[in-house]
Amino acid sequence: MKSLVLSLVSLLALYSVNCDVYYEEKFPDDSWESNWIYSEHPGKEFGKFKLTAGKFFNDPEEDKGLQTSEDARFYALSHKFKSFSNEGKNLVIQFSVKHEQDIDCGGGYVKVFDCNLDQKDMHGESPYEIMFGPDICGPGTKKVHVIFSYKGKNHLIKKDIRCKDDVYSHMYTLVVKPDNTYEVLIDNEKVEGGNLEDDWDFLPPKKIKDPEAKKPEDWDERATIPDPDDTKPEDWEKPEHIPDPDAAKPEDWDDEMDGEWEPPMIDNPDYKGAWTPKQIDNPAYKGIWVHPEIDNPEYTEDKNLYLRKEICAVGLDLWQVKSGTIFDNILFTDDLEEAKERGALLKQTLEGEKKMKTAQDEAEREKEKSEKPEDDDDEDLDDDAIPEGVDAPVVSSKSFLS
């Protein structure tokens, strides 16, 4: 039994050695003000962040994060950490976002940089390695961005991943694997995944249309053709409109003054439209011609699409119309299970937020109800009040029976 326990301990120790947490930030106190750097890029009016758990939370200390605090502002804040590479390992990027302001238009994503980032000059055009997270603007844009830089160009995912659009905290996780596959999780639930080469346009297509191939001139793609033996019936031709047989010339119509009277035209019930011969199967039909493909000479496989040779910084570089978003629980690791364990803790946070928000909403409703003036029972009688000095009419049951 003892040997079994020692074996398990050894395995766990080996597992922990082989798995790394490269960077983690939970914003426990004001130390972020000295660790994170605001951009001073000219020409932009940047907003400030503040440390808070927000208006509703589960734990007032544990749930603190960085919140955007000014409306209609760009935000540009970043932090550098010890550089690492994901060569031969998983790359897991995870963070939580809480749009407690019920955001109308603005970003909730993070950008990942190499060590070349000039933090004090970070702006929207600063080169980055990865951009990941939610973006909302009106009812038409509620998506999760997954953008990779490859050979100096940013490539957007070709799939549409819908983000959460409520006012509570949600965990976003991106996993990039050495086999060139990926996963996107929201609140520890997989919402998308696949192959990097298939879902981004990093590389030219493997196959292209053969430039030498041409559709044969006698290739017939018509499934049906007009019946050559079909003929138009002799009584087919009828005018589309005819004079109204029920119309009569008005009695006061003067031919000399008004001109010759003509009855108005109506739709002809016997009109059959333009005649066309019926269709029959085309005996020469060969189907839709498919352009043959050949191997693309410009295509070269890249087994390292997943690879980020240097990751050194994380930034919040975004625009928001209505401020109030809280960023927290930032994690860079190669251990998906570790990320999931930390992500699972958010469930308790979410439950606490909903409980406090429900209580706040109920208290607000009660406050509005108490501040609303009570209805005066006599007010309904005002409209029917009898003027002073006028006797009220006497109404008896006989009045209703007469």
PDB file of N, CA and C in Angstrom, residues 57-59 63 169 342-355:
ATOM      1  N   PHE A  57     -21.371  40.673  -6.669  1.00  0.00           N
ATOM      2  CA  PHE A  57     -20.253  39.744  -6.633  1.00  0.00           C
ATOM      3  C   PHE A  57     -20.554  38.608  -5.669  1.00  0.00           C
ATOM      4  N   ASN A  58     -19.646  37.645  -5.628  1.00  0.00           N
ATOM      5  CA  ASN A  58     -19.733  36.553  -4.663  1.00  0.00           C
ATOM      6  C   ASN A  58     -18.858  36.845  -3.457  1.00  0.00           C
ATOM      7  N   ASP A  59     -17.632  37.341  -3.708  1.00  0.00           N
ATOM      8  CA  ASP A  59     -16.696  37.685  -2.640  1.00  0.00           C
ATOM      9  C   ASP A  59     -16.100  39.051  -2.973  1.00  0.00           C
ATOM     10  N   ASP A  63     -13.152  38.556  -5.894  1.00  0.00           N
ATOM     11  CA  ASP A  63     -13.736  38.855  -7.202  1.00  0.00           C
ATOM     12  C   ASP A  63     -13.267  40.187  -7.779  1.00  0.00           C
ATOM     13  N   SER A 169     -20.055  37.235 -14.854  1.00  0.00           N
ATOM     14  CA  SER A 169     -18.698  36.811 -15.190  1.00  0.00           C
ATOM     15  C   SER A 169     -18.714  35.517 -15.990  1.00  0.00           C
ATOM     16  N   ARG A 342      -9.384  25.837 -12.308  1.00  0.00           N
ATOM     17  CA  ARG A 342      -9.558  27.230 -11.915  1.00  0.00           C
ATOM     18  C   ARG A 342     -10.822  27.809 -12.536  1.00  0.00           C
ATOM     19  N   GLY A 343     -11.122  27.345 -13.728  1.00  0.00           N
ATOM     20  CA  GLY A 343     -12.355  27.790 -14.358  1.00  0.00           C
ATOM     21  C   GLY A 343     -13.593  27.324 -13.626  1.00  0.00           C
ATOM     22  N   ALA A 344     -13.492  26.139 -12.999  1.00  0.00           N
ATOM     23  CA  ALA A 344     -14.639  25.598 -12.273  1.00  0.00           C
ATOM     24  C   ALA A 344     -14.998  26.469 -11.075  1.00  0.00           C
ATOM     25  N   LEU A 345     -14.006  27.182 -10.524  1.00  0.00           N
ATOM     26  CA  LEU A 345     -14.272  28.050  -9.376  1.00  0.00           C
ATOM     27  C   LEU A 345     -15.189  29.209  -9.744  1.00  0.00           C
ATOM     28  N   LEU A 346     -15.237  29.527 -11.032  1.00  0.00           N
ATOM     29  CA  LEU A 346     -16.067  30.650 -11.462  1.00  0.00           C
ATOM     30  C   LEU A 346     -17.558  30.352 -11.307  1.00  0.00           C
ATOM     31  N   LYS A 347     -17.899  29.077 -11.261  1.00  0.00           N
ATOM     32  CA  LYS A 347     -19.314  28.714 -11.105  1.00  0.00           C
ATOM     33  C   LYS A 347     -19.861  29.280  -9.804  1.00  0.00           C
ATOM     34  N   GLN A 348     -19.061  29.164  -8.736  1.00  0.00           N
ATOM     35  CA  GLN A 348     -19.483  29.713  -7.450  1.00  0.00           C
ATOM     36  C   GLN A 348     -19.592  31.232  -7.518  1.00  0.00           C
ATOM     37  N   THR A 349     -18.639  31.857  -8.216  1.00  0.00           N
ATOM     38  CA  THR A 349     -18.684  33.313  -8.395  1.00  0.00           C
ATOM     39  C   THR A 349     -19.952  33.726  -9.131  1.00  0.00           C
ATOM     40  N   LEU A 350     -20.267  32.998 -10.194  1.00  0.00           N
ATOM     41  CA  LEU A 350     -21.448  33.309 -11.003  1.00  0.00           C
ATOM     42  C   LEU A 350     -22.723  33.180 -10.179  1.00  0.00           C
ATOM     43  N   GLU A 351     -22.814  32.126  -9.371  1.00  0.00           N
ATOM     44  CA  GLU A 351     -24.001  31.927  -8.534  1.00  0.00           C
ATOM     45  C   GLU A 351     -24.144  33.062  -7.527  1.00  0.00           C
ATOM     46  N   GLY A 352     -23.004  33.479  -6.940  1.00  0.00           N
ATOM     47  CA  GLY A 352     -23.052  34.582  -5.981  1.00  0.00           C
ATOM     48  C   GLY A 352     -23.452  35.891  -6.627  1.00  0.00           C
ATOM     49  N   GLU A 353     -22.942  36.141  -7.847  1.00  0.00           N
ATOM     50  CA  GLU A 353     -23.318  37.357  -8.574  1.00  0.00           C
ATOM     51  C   GLU A 353     -24.807  37.392  -8.854  1.00  0.00           C
ATOM     52  N   LYS A 354     -25.341  36.275  -9.318  1.00  0.00           N
ATOM     53  CA  LYS A 354     -26.768  36.230  -9.640  1.00  0.00           C
ATOM     54  C   LYS A 354     -27.626  36.433  -8.393  1.00  0.00           C
ATOM     55  N   LYS A 355     -27.182  35.850  -7.282  1.00  0.00           N
ATOM     56  CA  LYS A 355     -27.942  35.978  -6.035  1.00  0.00           C
ATOM     57  C   LYS A 355     -27.978  37.436  -5.582  1.00  0.00           C
TER      58      LYS A 355
END
